[in-house]
Amino acid sequence: MSDKLRHVVERFPDLAGMIKQHSADNRFFRSLCEDYGEAVEILRGWEASNSGRRSKRTAACRVLIADLEQEILLELQNRIDGV
């Protein structure tokens, strides 16, 4: 499991098996997970920063992360529904 995928599994531990399987089967989903992991890592970097832009950047990262979480959950629901 990649470091980026690990962030998604940590966020949704009850869905770990489905996340791993779907990321192995679906390039788009794997890309979503990688984007999510990258956003989490960037957020952590900004949270540790002393930059004057920290507040604005962390807020933007949190919005992106929330959007990616919704998209990840939608993709998993579509898999369950067979869409």
Tab-separated table of N, CA, C and O in Angstrom:
chain	number	residue	atom	x	y	z
A	1	MET	N	0.850	-1.172	0.000
A	1	MET	CA	0.000	0.000	0.000
A	1	MET	C	0.898	1.238	0.000
A	1	MET	O	1.828	1.342	0.789
A	2	SER	N	0.564	2.162	-0.866
A	2	SER	CA	1.362	3.387	-0.951
A	2	SER	C	1.090	4.292	0.255
A	2	SER	O	0.063	4.174	0.919
A	3	ASP	N	2.013	5.195	0.509
A	3	ASP	CA	1.836	6.151	1.599
A	3	ASP	C	0.595	7.009	1.375
A	3	ASP	O	-0.124	7.326	2.315
A	4	LYS	N	0.361	7.383	0.131
A	4	LYS	CA	-0.796	8.232	-0.188
A	4	LYS	C	-2.099	7.481	0.092
A	4	LYS	O	-3.026	8.036	0.662
A	5	LEU	N	-2.164	6.219	-0.293
A	5	LEU	CA	-3.365	5.410	-0.057
A	5	LEU	C	-3.578	5.201	1.442
A	5	LEU	O	-4.720	5.163	1.915
A	6	ARG	N	-2.511	5.118	2.186
A	6	ARG	CA	-2.592	4.921	3.629
A	6	ARG	C	-3.416	6.014	4.298
A	6	ARG	O	-4.171	5.756	5.228
A	7	HIS	N	-3.314	7.231	3.801
A	7	HIS	CA	-4.071	8.338	4.387
A	7	HIS	C	-5.580	8.112	4.240
A	7	HIS	O	-6.343	8.430	5.149
A	8	VAL	N	-6.000	7.566	3.118
A	8	VAL	CA	-7.427	7.288	2.909
A	8	VAL	C	-7.879	6.169	3.835
A	8	VAL	O	-8.939	6.254	4.458
A	9	VAL	N	-7.074	5.131	3.948
A	9	VAL	CA	-7.406	4.010	4.829
A	9	VAL	C	-7.465	4.471	6.285
A	9	VAL	O	-8.352	4.055	7.033
A	10	GLU	N	-6.564	5.347	6.677
A	10	GLU	CA	-6.598	5.882	8.047
A	10	GLU	C	-7.855	6.706	8.283
A	10	GLU	O	-8.428	6.678	9.369
A	11	ARG	N	-8.301	7.427	7.263
A	11	ARG	CA	-9.494	8.262	7.406
A	11	ARG	C	-10.770	7.418	7.451
A	11	ARG	O	-11.714	7.744	8.153
A	12	PHE	N	-10.790	6.330	6.678
A	12	PHE	CA	-11.969	5.460	6.590
A	12	PHE	C	-11.576	4.013	6.898
A	12	PHE	O	-11.620	3.143	6.017
A	13	PRO	N	-11.176	3.724	8.128
A	13	PRO	CA	-10.673	2.385	8.449
A	13	PRO	C	-11.704	1.271	8.247
A	13	PRO	O	-11.324	0.148	7.898
A	14	ASP	N	-12.978	1.560	8.404
A	14	ASP	CA	-14.010	0.542	8.206
A	14	ASP	C	-14.145	0.129	6.742
A	14	ASP	O	-14.727	-0.913	6.449
A	15	LEU	N	-13.619	0.940	5.854
A	15	LEU	CA	-13.714	0.680	4.417
A	15	LEU	C	-12.373	0.254	3.819
A	15	LEU	O	-12.223	0.217	2.603
A	16	ALA	N	-11.425	-0.090	4.676
A	16	ALA	CA	-10.057	-0.375	4.227
A	16	ALA	C	-9.992	-1.431	3.130
A	16	ALA	O	-9.311	-1.236	2.118
A	17	GLY	N	-10.684	-2.520	3.307
A	17	GLY	CA	-10.643	-3.583	2.303
A	17	GLY	C	-11.168	-3.122	0.959
A	17	GLY	O	-10.567	-3.391	-0.094
A	18	MET	N	-12.282	-2.424	0.983
A	18	MET	CA	-12.874	-1.935	-0.260
A	18	MET	C	-11.978	-0.887	-0.911
A	18	MET	O	-11.814	-0.867	-2.141
A	19	ILE	N	-11.386	-0.024	-0.110
A	19	ILE	CA	-10.489	1.010	-0.639
A	19	ILE	C	-9.295	0.358	-1.332
A	19	ILE	O	-8.942	0.723	-2.455
A	20	LYS	N	-8.691	-0.603	-0.687
A	20	LYS	CA	-7.524	-1.276	-1.279
A	20	LYS	C	-7.893	-1.997	-2.565
A	20	LYS	O	-7.173	-1.912	-3.567
A	21	GLN	N	-9.013	-2.698	-2.563
A	21	GLN	CA	-9.420	-3.441	-3.756
A	21	GLN	C	-9.773	-2.492	-4.900
A	21	GLN	O	-9.344	-2.688	-6.033
A	22	HIS	N	-10.552	-1.474	-4.600
A	22	HIS	CA	-10.977	-0.546	-5.653
A	22	HIS	C	-9.789	0.228	-6.214
A	22	HIS	O	-9.734	0.489	-7.417
A	23	SER	N	-8.831	0.582	-5.359
A	23	SER	CA	-7.658	1.299	-5.863
A	23	SER	C	-6.804	0.400	-6.748
A	23	SER	O	-6.158	0.875	-7.675
A	24	ALA	N	-6.833	-0.900	-6.482
A	24	ALA	CA	-6.094	-1.838	-7.330
A	24	ALA	C	-6.785	-2.031	-8.685
A	24	ALA	O	-6.124	-2.262	-9.696
A	25	ASP	N	-8.116	-1.908	-8.697
A	25	ASP	CA	-8.912	-2.181	-9.907
A	25	ASP	C	-9.195	-0.951	-10.757
A	25	ASP	O	-9.536	-1.087	-11.926
A	26	ASN	N	-9.120	0.237	-10.172
A	26	ASN	CA	-9.634	1.427	-10.838
A	26	ASN	C	-8.607	2.557	-10.782
A	26	ASN	O	-8.320	3.083	-9.700
A	27	ARG	N	-8.100	2.915	-11.925
A	27	ARG	CA	-7.066	3.947	-12.016
A	27	ARG	C	-7.581	5.308	-11.539
A	27	ARG	O	-6.868	6.052	-10.861
A	28	PHE	N	-8.818	5.663	-11.881
A	28	PHE	CA	-9.388	6.942	-11.456
A	28	PHE	C	-9.478	7.005	-9.933
A	28	PHE	O	-9.099	8.002	-9.326
A	29	PHE	N	-9.968	5.943	-9.309
A	29	PHE	CA	-10.089	5.908	-7.861
A	29	PHE	C	-8.708	5.983	-7.206
A	29	PHE	O	-8.517	6.698	-6.224
A	30	ARG	N	-7.760	5.256	-7.756
A	30	ARG	CA	-6.393	5.291	-7.224
A	30	ARG	C	-5.838	6.714	-7.296
A	30	ARG	O	-5.202	7.192	-6.363
A	31	SER	N	-6.131	7.421	-8.370
A	31	SER	CA	-5.687	8.793	-8.523
A	31	SER	C	-6.343	9.709	-7.479
A	31	SER	O	-5.680	10.590	-6.912
A	32	LEU	N	-7.630	9.492	-7.211
A	32	LEU	CA	-8.315	10.251	-6.159
A	32	LEU	C	-7.631	10.035	-4.810
A	32	LEU	O	-7.421	10.980	-4.053
A	33	CYS	N	-7.311	8.785	-4.525
A	33	CYS	CA	-6.658	8.452	-3.257
A	33	CYS	C	-5.279	9.089	-3.166
A	33	CYS	O	-4.884	9.581	-2.103
A	34	GLU	N	-4.553	9.090	-4.265
A	34	GLU	CA	-3.228	9.711	-4.272
A	34	GLU	C	-3.341	11.220	-4.078
A	34	GLU	O	-2.559	11.819	-3.332
A	35	ASP	N	-4.339	11.832	-4.729
A	35	ASP	CA	-4.568	13.262	-4.543
A	35	ASP	C	-4.917	13.563	-3.091
A	35	ASP	O	-4.440	14.554	-2.517
A	36	TYR	N	-5.735	12.715	-2.499
A	36	TYR	CA	-6.119	12.889	-1.100
A	36	TYR	C	-4.880	12.817	-0.199
A	36	TYR	O	-4.676	13.685	0.651
A	37	GLY	N	-4.072	11.793	-0.408
A	37	GLY	CA	-2.862	11.634	0.401
A	37	GLY	C	-1.919	12.805	0.250
A	37	GLY	O	-1.339	13.291	1.236
A	38	GLU	N	-1.791	13.306	-0.955
A	38	GLU	CA	-0.921	14.458	-1.188
A	38	GLU	C	-1.476	15.697	-0.484
A	38	GLU	O	-0.725	16.466	0.137
A	39	ALA	N	-2.788	15.893	-0.544
A	39	ALA	CA	-3.409	17.038	0.123
A	39	ALA	C	-3.217	16.966	1.639
A	39	ALA	O	-2.949	17.981	2.287
A	40	VAL	N	-3.338	15.765	2.202
A	40	VAL	CA	-3.123	15.592	3.642
A	40	VAL	C	-1.685	15.944	4.006
A	40	VAL	O	-1.439	16.644	4.996
A	41	GLU	N	-0.744	15.489	3.206
A	41	GLU	CA	0.657	15.781	3.481
A	41	GLU	C	0.957	17.274	3.353
A	41	GLU	O	1.702	17.843	4.168
A	42	ILE	N	0.367	17.925	2.372
A	42	ILE	CA	0.555	19.362	2.213
A	42	ILE	C	-0.057	20.107	3.392
A	42	ILE	O	0.544	21.046	3.933
A	43	LEU	N	-1.253	19.689	3.814
A	43	LEU	CA	-1.888	20.313	4.976
A	43	LEU	C	-0.995	20.199	6.208
A	43	LEU	O	-0.795	21.182	6.928
A	44	ARG	N	-0.451	19.046	6.432
A	44	ARG	CA	0.435	18.861	7.593
A	44	ARG	C	1.642	19.782	7.521
A	44	ARG	O	2.097	20.322	8.528
A	45	GLY	N	2.160	19.961	6.331
A	45	GLY	CA	3.287	20.878	6.154
A	45	GLY	C	2.904	22.311	6.469
A	45	GLY	O	3.639	23.027	7.155
A	46	TRP	N	1.749	22.746	5.985
A	46	TRP	CA	1.304	24.109	6.264
A	46	TRP	C	0.967	24.286	7.735
A	46	TRP	O	1.201	25.355	8.308
A	47	GLU	N	0.414	23.261	8.360
A	47	GLU	CA	0.103	23.360	9.788
A	47	GLU	C	1.367	23.547	10.625
A	47	GLU	O	1.327	24.189	11.671
A	48	ALA	N	2.472	23.014	10.162
A	48	ALA	CA	3.740	23.128	10.885
A	48	ALA	C	4.507	24.401	10.511
A	48	ALA	O	5.515	24.718	11.129
A	49	SER	N	4.005	25.113	9.527
A	49	SER	CA	4.694	26.294	9.016
A	49	SER	C	4.461	27.517	9.898
A	49	SER	O	3.447	27.630	10.583
A	50	ASN	N	5.403	28.438	9.831
A	50	ASN	CA	5.275	29.722	10.511
A	50	ASN	C	4.975	30.841	9.519
A	50	ASN	O	5.025	32.013	9.877
A	51	SER	N	4.663	30.468	8.292
A	51	SER	CA	4.412	31.439	7.231
A	51	SER	C	3.171	32.269	7.526
A	51	SER	O	2.208	31.794	8.132
A	52	GLY	N	3.184	33.496	7.039
A	52	GLY	CA	2.028	34.366	7.166
A	52	GLY	C	0.840	33.875	6.358
A	52	GLY	O	-0.294	34.266	6.595
A	53	ARG	N	1.102	33.010	5.390
A	53	ARG	CA	0.039	32.464	4.548
A	53	ARG	C	-0.546	31.176	5.112
A	53	ARG	O	-1.419	30.570	4.509
A	54	ARG	N	-0.060	30.768	6.251
A	54	ARG	CA	-0.445	29.484	6.841
A	54	ARG	C	-1.960	29.331	6.962
A	54	ARG	O	-2.527	28.322	6.545
A	55	SER	N	-2.622	30.294	7.542
A	55	SER	CA	-4.060	30.201	7.795
A	55	SER	C	-4.849	30.031	6.499
A	55	SER	O	-5.732	29.170	6.406
A	56	LYS	N	-4.526	30.830	5.504
A	56	LYS	CA	-5.224	30.768	4.219
A	56	LYS	C	-4.957	29.432	3.524
A	56	LYS	O	-5.874	28.814	2.970
A	57	ARG	N	-3.727	28.982	3.563
A	57	ARG	CA	-3.353	27.725	2.893
A	57	ARG	C	-3.974	26.506	3.587
A	57	ARG	O	-4.431	25.590	2.933
A	58	THR	N	-3.962	26.503	4.925
A	58	THR	CA	-4.552	25.351	5.628
A	58	THR	C	-6.055	25.295	5.376
A	58	THR	O	-6.610	24.207	5.208
A	59	ALA	N	-6.700	26.443	5.327
A	59	ALA	CA	-8.143	26.464	5.048
A	59	ALA	C	-8.429	25.903	3.656
A	59	ALA	O	-9.360	25.102	3.480
A	60	ALA	N	-7.623	26.296	2.680
A	60	ALA	CA	-7.812	25.798	1.313
A	60	ALA	C	-7.574	24.292	1.249
A	60	ALA	O	-8.317	23.573	0.566
A	61	CYS	N	-6.566	23.817	1.947
A	61	CYS	CA	-6.287	22.372	1.972
A	61	CYS	C	-7.434	21.603	2.608
A	61	CYS	O	-7.812	20.537	2.120
A	62	ARG	N	-7.986	22.140	3.669
A	62	ARG	CA	-9.103	21.457	4.342
A	62	ARG	C	-10.323	21.357	3.432
A	62	ARG	O	-11.015	20.338	3.426
A	63	VAL	N	-10.587	22.394	2.663
A	63	VAL	CA	-11.698	22.362	1.709
A	63	VAL	C	-11.439	21.291	0.649
A	63	VAL	O	-12.325	20.500	0.325
A	64	LEU	N	-10.236	21.277	0.114
A	64	LEU	CA	-9.875	20.275	-0.888
A	64	LEU	C	-10.001	18.864	-0.322
A	64	LEU	O	-10.560	17.971	-0.970
A	65	ILE	N	-9.521	18.651	0.880
A	65	ILE	CA	-9.589	17.337	1.512
A	65	ILE	C	-11.039	16.912	1.698
A	65	ILE	O	-11.402	15.760	1.413
A	66	ALA	N	-11.888	17.812	2.142
A	66	ALA	CA	-13.314	17.488	2.322
A	66	ALA	C	-13.954	17.127	0.986
A	66	ALA	O	-14.740	16.163	0.905
A	67	ASP	N	-13.614	17.862	-0.074
A	67	ASP	CA	-14.152	17.554	-1.401
A	67	ASP	C	-13.685	16.178	-1.876
A	67	ASP	O	-14.473	15.397	-2.427
A	68	LEU	N	-12.416	15.882	-1.673
A	68	LEU	CA	-11.882	14.583	-2.079
A	68	LEU	C	-12.515	13.447	-1.267
A	68	LEU	O	-12.798	12.382	-1.815
A	69	GLU	N	-12.744	13.674	0.023
A	69	GLU	CA	-13.406	12.649	0.838
A	69	GLU	C	-14.790	12.328	0.282
A	69	GLU	O	-15.172	11.160	0.184
A	70	GLN	N	-15.531	13.360	-0.087
A	70	GLN	CA	-16.865	13.142	-0.648
A	70	GLN	C	-16.790	12.372	-1.967
A	70	GLN	O	-17.592	11.476	-2.218
A	71	GLU	N	-15.832	12.722	-2.794
A	71	GLU	CA	-15.690	12.044	-4.077
A	71	GLU	C	-15.261	10.586	-3.882
A	71	GLU	O	-15.743	9.695	-4.576
A	72	ILE	N	-14.380	10.338	-2.940
A	72	ILE	CA	-13.945	8.975	-2.638
A	72	ILE	C	-15.135	8.148	-2.159
A	72	ILE	O	-15.359	7.021	-2.625
A	73	LEU	N	-15.918	8.705	-1.249
A	73	LEU	CA	-17.089	7.982	-0.748
A	73	LEU	C	-18.115	7.741	-1.849
A	73	LEU	O	-18.734	6.663	-1.909
A	74	LEU	N	-18.289	8.700	-2.738
A	74	LEU	CA	-19.203	8.525	-3.869
A	74	LEU	C	-18.731	7.403	-4.782
A	74	LEU	O	-19.527	6.562	-5.222
A	75	GLU	N	-17.450	7.359	-5.062
A	75	GLU	CA	-16.897	6.280	-5.896
A	75	GLU	C	-17.098	4.916	-5.247
A	75	GLU	O	-17.443	3.946	-5.925
A	76	LEU	N	-16.895	4.847	-3.944
A	76	LEU	CA	-17.107	3.575	-3.247
A	76	LEU	C	-18.575	3.188	-3.259
A	76	LEU	O	-18.909	2.006	-3.452
A	77	GLN	N	-19.464	4.158	-3.086
A	77	GLN	CA	-20.900	3.868	-3.144
A	77	GLN	C	-21.297	3.391	-4.537
A	77	GLN	O	-22.077	2.457	-4.681
A	78	ASN	N	-20.746	4.013	-5.555
A	78	ASN	CA	-21.020	3.585	-6.940
A	78	ASN	C	-20.548	2.160	-7.168
A	78	ASN	O	-21.198	1.391	-7.870
A	79	ARG	N	-19.438	1.797	-6.565
A	79	ARG	CA	-18.940	0.421	-6.685
A	79	ARG	C	-19.924	-0.549	-6.034
A	79	ARG	O	-20.228	-1.601	-6.585
A	80	ILE	N	-20.415	-0.176	-4.852
A	80	ILE	CA	-21.383	-1.024	-4.146
A	80	ILE	C	-22.655	-1.169	-4.978
A	80	ILE	O	-23.208	-2.265	-5.099
A	81	ASP	N	-23.100	-0.050	-5.567
A	81	ASP	CA	-24.334	-0.042	-6.348
A	81	ASP	C	-24.165	-0.657	-7.724
A	81	ASP	O	-25.147	-0.862	-8.442
A	82	GLY	N	-22.917	-0.911	-8.118
A	82	GLY	CA	-22.656	-1.505	-9.426
A	82	GLY	C	-22.756	-0.537	-10.564
A	82	GLY	O	-22.981	-0.913	-11.711
A	83	VAL	N	-22.566	0.744	-10.273
A	83	VAL	CA	-22.654	1.775	-11.309
A	83	VAL	C	-21.351	1.869	-12.053
A	83	VAL	O	-20.296	1.761	-11.550
